[in-house]
Amino acid sequence: MSPVYVVGHKNPDTDSICSAIAYAYLRNEQVKKGQIKGVTEEAVPARQGDLNPETEFVLKKFGFEAPELLTDGTGKKVVLVDHSEIGQTLDNIDKAEILAIIDHHKIGDITTPNPIVYINMPTGCTASILKTIFEYCQTEIPPNIAGILLAAILSDTVAFKSVTTTEKDKKAAEELAKIAGIRDMMELAMEMFKAKSDVSGRSPRDLLYRDYKDFNMSGNKVGVGQIEVVSLDLLADIKDALYDEMAKVKAEGGYHSIFLMLTDIMKEGTEMLVVTDDASIVEKAFGKKLEGKSVWLDGVMSRKKQVVPPLEKAFA
Ligand code: MG
Ligand code: MG
Ligand code: MG
């Protein structure tokens, strides 16, 4: 019997991987308890691409293997976590059976022919929602699962510095840290950020795609990537190469614009590299003009709250 695949978005981040692992575990527990009727096949976590160095660090720390690679949904039963956009999901998603979606982004363009479990909350992280679902299902969270859920929250909220952070994320993180036996979660966060900041030996294309999402903005194809580092000095030598790569990808993919957020976790701001058909879109969206190849956006750390909404408005 083919399994139920639980999968996060393309160019997976720590939330997409860890929430897939945690939800697959929870779903299997629910099947054991008879809480799920109908599709009772084993749930298996999957990933749509290579793990980033932060996620590799987290899985190793809490003793998990990388989930199996899955890129095509044809004939598969799937649960989607951390996304609900066609551009971010499995190829041929229309030929898959979607059983559930658990997400914390704006509602995307994926639809289903049947009613499904669809849980979306405006939290900083999918993992915070999963914490609530474990409680709702009266299922205990094992310490290693608590560890990866905590790591996902620290990653998505940038240790609670991002404007996406909610009280629910903070409360979930505290409780998960207790279960996981993590005394100092900021120490864990710093270890993760150091791992995340490792850009050595990676090609510009790898770095551009490490955390990259496609959007359709009023009929324009727009890509927004993000590289988070503890200091922008780490990117100084490769900035030009990244820009050249963005220009190449823009031409190859028929984009209107590609934005690459170079986010300084410590300074809490973003240098935004931009290749675009229309530079005025930058000023329209962010109230600041491009200076050469980029613009500095103080306090901007969140793609989904501080970059995508103003861009969508500017394109409308
Ligand atoms: Mg994500
Ligand atoms: Mg997320
Ligand atoms: Mg992120």
Short mmCIF file of C-alpha atoms and ligand atoms in Angstrom, two decimals:
data_model
loop_
_atom_site.label_atom_id
_atom_site.label_comp_id
_atom_site.label_asym_id
_atom_site.label_seq_id
_atom_site.Cartn_x
_atom_site.Cartn_y
_atom_site.Cartn_z
CA MET A 1 0.00 0.00 0.00
CA SER A 2 1.43 3.35 -0.91
CA PRO A 3 1.96 5.63 2.09
CA VAL A 4 0.58 9.08 2.86
CA TYR A 5 3.36 11.57 2.19
CA VAL A 6 3.60 14.62 4.44
CA VAL A 7 5.53 17.30 2.62
CA GLY A 8 6.47 20.98 2.99
CA HIS A 9 7.30 23.52 0.29
CA LYS A 10 9.96 23.49 -2.42
CA ASN A 11 13.44 24.68 -1.29
CA PRO A 12 12.54 23.35 2.14
CA ASP A 13 13.35 25.25 5.33
CA THR A 14 13.54 23.88 8.86
CA ASP A 15 9.77 24.36 9.44
CA SER A 16 8.85 22.50 6.24
CA ILE A 17 11.05 19.53 7.14
CA CYS A 18 10.42 19.36 10.90
CA SER A 19 6.67 19.92 10.64
CA ALA A 20 6.47 17.15 8.02
CA ILE A 21 8.28 14.75 10.36
CA ALA A 22 6.14 15.75 13.35
CA TYR A 23 2.82 15.60 11.51
CA ALA A 24 3.64 12.20 9.99
CA TYR A 25 4.32 10.93 13.52
CA LEU A 26 1.09 12.45 14.86
CA ARG A 27 -0.99 11.05 12.00
CA ASN A 28 0.37 7.53 12.62
CA GLU A 29 -0.52 7.88 16.32
CA GLN A 30 -4.02 9.05 15.37
CA VAL A 31 -4.48 6.02 13.11
CA LYS A 32 -3.38 3.74 15.99
CA LYS A 33 -5.99 5.37 18.25
CA GLY A 34 -8.71 5.10 15.63
CA GLN A 35 -8.99 8.90 15.35
CA ILE A 36 -8.63 8.76 11.58
CA LYS A 37 -11.14 6.93 9.44
CA GLY A 38 -10.77 6.17 5.75
CA VAL A 39 -7.19 6.59 4.67
CA THR A 40 -5.16 4.75 7.32
CA GLU A 41 -1.99 4.04 5.36
CA GLU A 42 1.30 4.80 7.09
CA ALA A 43 2.31 8.46 6.98
CA VAL A 44 5.85 9.17 5.83
CA PRO A 45 7.61 12.57 5.87
CA ALA A 46 9.03 13.79 2.59
CA ARG A 47 11.06 16.73 1.28
CA GLN A 48 10.95 18.49 -2.07
CA GLY A 49 14.66 19.27 -2.22
CA ASP A 50 18.02 19.36 -0.48
CA LEU A 51 18.20 20.26 3.19
CA ASN A 52 19.78 23.60 4.07
CA PRO A 53 22.70 23.52 6.55
CA GLU A 54 20.52 24.75 9.42
CA THR A 55 18.03 21.91 8.93
CA GLU A 56 20.87 19.39 8.61
CA PHE A 57 22.20 20.60 11.96
CA VAL A 58 18.77 20.36 13.60
CA LEU A 59 18.01 16.83 12.37
CA LYS A 60 21.43 15.61 13.47
CA LYS A 61 21.08 17.23 16.88
CA PHE A 62 17.75 15.55 17.58
CA GLY A 63 18.55 12.24 15.87
CA PHE A 64 16.48 12.26 12.70
CA GLU A 65 17.31 11.12 9.18
CA ALA A 66 16.50 13.35 6.23
CA PRO A 67 13.01 12.57 4.91
CA GLU A 68 12.80 10.92 1.51
CA LEU A 69 12.80 13.04 -1.63
CA LEU A 70 9.44 13.52 -3.36
CA THR A 71 8.90 16.03 -6.16
CA ASP A 72 5.94 14.66 -8.13
CA GLY A 73 2.46 14.19 -6.71
CA THR A 74 1.09 11.92 -9.44
CA GLY A 75 -0.97 9.14 -7.87
CA LYS A 76 0.17 10.02 -4.34
CA LYS A 77 -1.84 10.66 -1.20
CA VAL A 78 -0.39 13.76 0.42
CA VAL A 79 -0.63 16.11 3.38
CA LEU A 80 0.84 19.56 2.75
CA VAL A 81 2.50 21.53 5.52
CA ASP A 82 3.89 25.08 5.56
CA HIS A 83 2.42 26.07 2.15
CA SER A 84 -0.73 26.12 0.05
CA GLU A 85 0.57 27.61 -3.23
CA ILE A 86 0.73 25.64 -6.48
CA GLY A 87 4.08 27.26 -7.31
CA GLN A 88 5.59 25.92 -4.08
CA THR A 89 4.13 22.43 -4.05
CA LEU A 90 4.73 19.06 -5.76
CA ASP A 91 4.65 18.86 -9.55
CA ASN A 92 1.33 17.47 -10.83
CA ILE A 93 -0.45 18.27 -7.57
CA ASP A 94 -3.74 18.03 -9.53
CA LYS A 95 -3.02 14.29 -9.92
CA ALA A 96 -2.47 13.79 -6.19
CA GLU A 97 -5.06 13.26 -3.46
CA ILE A 98 -4.62 16.01 -0.85
CA LEU A 99 -5.81 14.78 2.56
CA ALA A 100 -4.93 17.81 4.68
CA ILE A 101 -3.16 21.17 4.66
CA ILE A 102 -1.58 22.69 7.78
CA ASP A 103 -0.15 26.14 7.18
CA HIS A 104 0.60 29.61 8.53
CA HIS A 105 0.80 31.65 5.32
CA LYS A 106 -1.81 33.52 3.34
CA ILE A 107 -4.26 31.12 1.72
CA GLY A 108 -2.74 30.01 -1.57
CA ASP A 109 -4.20 28.83 -4.86
CA ILE A 110 -4.39 25.08 -4.20
CA THR A 111 -7.94 23.74 -4.28
CA THR A 112 -9.40 20.27 -3.69
CA PRO A 113 -12.47 18.50 -5.09
CA ASN A 114 -13.46 17.24 -1.62
CA PRO A 115 -13.60 18.74 1.87
CA ILE A 116 -10.32 18.17 3.70
CA VAL A 117 -8.70 18.99 7.01
CA TYR A 118 -7.47 22.52 6.41
CA ILE A 119 -5.90 24.24 9.39
CA ASN A 120 -4.35 27.65 8.87
CA MET A 121 -3.45 30.05 11.63
CA PRO A 122 -1.60 33.37 11.52
CA THR A 123 1.25 32.13 13.72
CA GLY A 124 4.97 32.57 13.14
CA CYS A 125 5.48 28.91 12.36
CA THR A 126 3.63 25.75 11.29
CA ALA A 127 5.23 23.95 14.24
CA SER A 128 3.32 26.18 16.68
CA ILE A 129 0.05 25.04 15.10
CA LEU A 130 1.18 21.41 15.31
CA LYS A 131 1.80 21.85 19.05
CA THR A 132 -1.89 22.76 19.38
CA ILE A 133 -2.99 19.84 17.17
CA PHE A 134 -1.01 17.38 19.32
CA GLU A 135 -2.91 18.73 22.34
CA TYR A 136 -6.25 18.58 20.53
CA CYS A 137 -5.56 14.94 19.62
CA GLN A 138 -4.42 14.22 23.19
CA THR A 139 -1.15 12.85 21.89
CA GLU A 140 2.07 13.17 23.85
CA ILE A 141 4.97 14.82 22.07
CA PRO A 142 8.16 12.72 22.29
CA PRO A 143 11.25 14.75 23.39
CA ASN A 144 13.02 14.53 20.01
CA ILE A 145 9.88 15.67 18.15
CA ALA A 146 9.53 18.52 20.66
CA GLY A 147 13.15 19.43 19.86
CA ILE A 148 12.61 19.74 16.12
CA LEU A 149 9.33 21.64 16.58
CA LEU A 150 11.14 24.08 18.88
CA ALA A 151 13.92 24.45 16.31
CA ALA A 152 11.35 25.18 13.58
CA ILE A 153 9.81 27.95 15.69
CA LEU A 154 13.22 29.48 16.44
CA SER A 155 14.06 29.33 12.73
CA ASP A 156 10.84 30.79 11.31
CA THR A 157 10.57 33.55 13.94
CA VAL A 158 14.36 34.21 13.91
CA ALA A 159 14.40 33.60 17.65
CA PHE A 160 11.25 35.73 18.12
CA LYS A 161 12.79 38.79 16.43
CA SER A 162 10.62 38.59 13.33
CA VAL A 163 7.39 40.61 13.21
CA THR A 164 5.64 37.33 12.39
CA THR A 165 6.15 36.16 15.98
CA THR A 166 2.98 35.68 18.05
CA GLU A 167 2.36 34.92 21.71
CA LYS A 168 1.31 31.44 20.60
CA ASP A 169 4.80 30.82 19.15
CA LYS A 170 6.50 31.95 22.35
CA LYS A 171 4.26 29.84 24.56
CA ALA A 172 4.63 26.78 22.32
CA ALA A 173 8.44 27.19 22.27
CA GLU A 174 8.63 27.38 26.05
CA GLU A 175 6.56 24.25 26.51
CA LEU A 176 8.42 22.37 23.78
CA ALA A 177 11.79 23.32 25.31
CA LYS A 178 10.66 21.75 28.60
CA ILE A 179 9.59 18.53 26.87
CA ALA A 180 12.82 18.41 24.85
CA GLY A 181 14.98 19.14 27.90
CA ILE A 182 16.46 22.28 26.30
CA ARG A 183 17.41 24.69 29.10
CA ASP A 184 18.65 27.56 26.97
CA MET A 185 16.74 27.93 23.74
CA MET A 186 18.69 31.03 22.72
CA GLU A 187 21.85 28.93 22.75
CA LEU A 188 20.14 26.48 20.40
CA ALA A 189 19.04 29.40 18.21
CA MET A 190 22.59 30.74 17.98
CA GLU A 191 23.93 27.29 17.01
CA MET A 192 21.26 27.13 14.30
CA PHE A 193 22.02 30.62 12.98
CA LYS A 194 25.72 29.80 12.78
CA ALA A 195 24.90 26.69 10.75
CA LYS A 196 22.50 28.72 8.60
CA SER A 197 25.17 31.35 7.92
CA ASP A 198 27.51 28.84 6.33
CA VAL A 199 27.72 29.83 2.68
CA SER A 200 31.18 28.40 2.03
CA GLY A 201 31.62 26.18 -1.01
CA ARG A 202 28.08 26.76 -2.29
CA SER A 203 27.44 27.99 -5.82
CA PRO A 204 25.57 31.28 -6.27
CA ARG A 205 22.63 29.33 -7.71
CA ASP A 206 22.49 27.01 -4.69
CA LEU A 207 22.47 30.02 -2.39
CA LEU A 208 19.81 31.85 -4.41
CA TYR A 209 17.55 28.79 -4.32
CA ARG A 210 18.27 27.86 -0.70
CA ASP A 211 15.15 29.65 0.49
CA TYR A 212 13.35 30.81 -2.64
CA LYS A 213 9.67 31.17 -3.52
CA ASP A 214 7.81 31.97 -6.72
CA PHE A 215 4.74 34.17 -6.72
CA ASN A 216 2.20 35.27 -9.27
CA MET A 217 1.63 38.99 -8.66
CA SER A 218 -1.16 40.36 -10.82
CA GLY A 219 0.01 38.18 -13.72
CA ASN A 220 3.72 38.92 -13.19
CA LYS A 221 6.13 36.13 -12.31
CA VAL A 222 8.05 37.25 -9.25
CA GLY A 223 10.68 35.35 -7.26
CA VAL A 224 11.65 36.21 -3.69
CA GLY A 225 14.64 34.52 -2.09
CA GLN A 226 16.19 35.00 1.30
CA ILE A 227 19.61 34.30 2.79
CA GLU A 228 19.79 34.82 6.55
CA VAL A 229 23.23 35.33 8.08
CA VAL A 230 24.62 36.54 11.41
CA SER A 231 26.57 39.23 9.52
CA LEU A 232 26.32 40.57 5.96
CA ASP A 233 30.15 40.59 5.88
CA LEU A 234 29.85 36.87 5.19
CA LEU A 235 28.18 37.70 1.86
CA ALA A 236 30.39 40.64 0.80
CA ASP A 237 32.57 38.60 -1.55
CA ILE A 238 29.71 36.82 -3.32
CA LYS A 239 27.14 39.62 -3.62
CA ASP A 240 28.05 40.39 -7.24
CA ALA A 241 27.99 36.72 -8.20
CA LEU A 242 24.56 36.37 -6.58
CA TYR A 243 23.30 39.37 -8.54
CA ASP A 244 24.60 37.95 -11.83
CA GLU A 245 22.92 34.63 -11.04
CA MET A 246 19.62 36.41 -10.33
CA ALA A 247 19.84 38.10 -13.74
CA LYS A 248 20.42 34.71 -15.39
CA VAL A 249 17.50 33.07 -13.57
CA LYS A 250 15.30 36.05 -14.44
CA ALA A 251 16.03 35.63 -18.15
CA GLU A 252 15.72 31.82 -18.10
CA GLY A 253 12.45 31.82 -16.15
CA GLY A 254 10.68 34.73 -17.82
CA TYR A 255 10.44 36.71 -14.59
CA HIS A 256 9.30 40.29 -14.16
CA SER A 257 11.44 40.63 -11.04
CA ILE A 258 13.62 38.65 -8.70
CA PHE A 259 14.27 39.89 -5.18
CA LEU A 260 16.91 38.41 -2.91
CA MET A 261 16.74 39.34 0.75
CA LEU A 262 20.17 39.35 2.38
CA THR A 263 18.99 39.41 5.95
CA ASP A 264 21.29 40.35 8.82
CA ILE A 265 19.91 38.49 11.83
CA MET A 266 21.88 40.56 14.32
CA LYS A 267 21.29 43.99 12.77
CA GLU A 268 17.63 43.04 12.15
CA GLY A 269 17.42 44.35 8.62
CA THR A 270 17.68 43.29 5.01
CA GLU A 271 19.76 44.35 2.05
CA MET A 272 17.47 43.60 -0.89
CA LEU A 273 19.14 42.73 -4.18
CA VAL A 274 16.80 43.43 -7.10
CA VAL A 275 16.71 42.53 -10.79
CA THR A 276 13.55 43.87 -12.40
CA ASP A 277 11.88 45.08 -15.56
CA ASP A 278 10.62 48.12 -13.65
CA ALA A 279 12.76 49.63 -10.88
CA SER A 280 9.90 51.93 -9.79
CA ILE A 281 8.21 48.88 -8.25
CA VAL A 282 10.83 49.00 -5.45
CA GLU A 283 9.96 52.54 -4.43
CA LYS A 284 6.26 51.82 -4.74
CA ALA A 285 6.56 48.81 -2.44
CA PHE A 286 9.14 49.95 0.09
CA GLY A 287 9.21 53.75 -0.15
CA LYS A 288 12.92 53.69 -0.96
CA LYS A 289 14.78 53.89 -4.28
CA LEU A 290 17.17 51.24 -5.53
CA GLU A 291 20.77 52.33 -5.02
CA GLY A 292 22.61 50.43 -7.71
CA LYS A 293 21.82 46.77 -7.29
CA SER A 294 20.14 46.89 -3.90
CA VAL A 295 18.27 48.77 -1.21
CA TRP A 296 18.70 48.55 2.59
CA LEU A 297 15.43 47.93 4.45
CA ASP A 298 15.82 48.53 8.16
CA GLY A 299 13.80 46.21 10.39
CA VAL A 300 12.72 44.01 7.50
CA MET A 301 13.24 40.29 8.21
CA SER A 302 10.03 38.59 7.09
CA ARG A 303 9.32 37.78 3.46
CA LYS A 304 5.71 36.87 4.12
CA LYS A 305 4.77 39.91 6.21
CA GLN A 306 7.13 42.69 5.15
CA VAL A 307 8.05 41.90 1.56
CA VAL A 308 5.35 39.92 -0.23
CA PRO A 309 2.32 42.04 0.83
CA PRO A 310 3.82 45.44 -0.19
CA LEU A 311 5.08 43.92 -3.45
CA GLU A 312 1.66 42.47 -4.24
CA LYS A 313 0.15 45.89 -3.60
CA ALA A 314 2.74 47.58 -5.79
CA PHE A 315 2.04 45.15 -8.64
CA ALA A 316 -1.74 45.41 -8.33
MG MG B 1 8.65 27.66 5.31
MG MG B 2 6.94 28.11 8.12
MG MG B 3 11.78 31.55 6.57
#
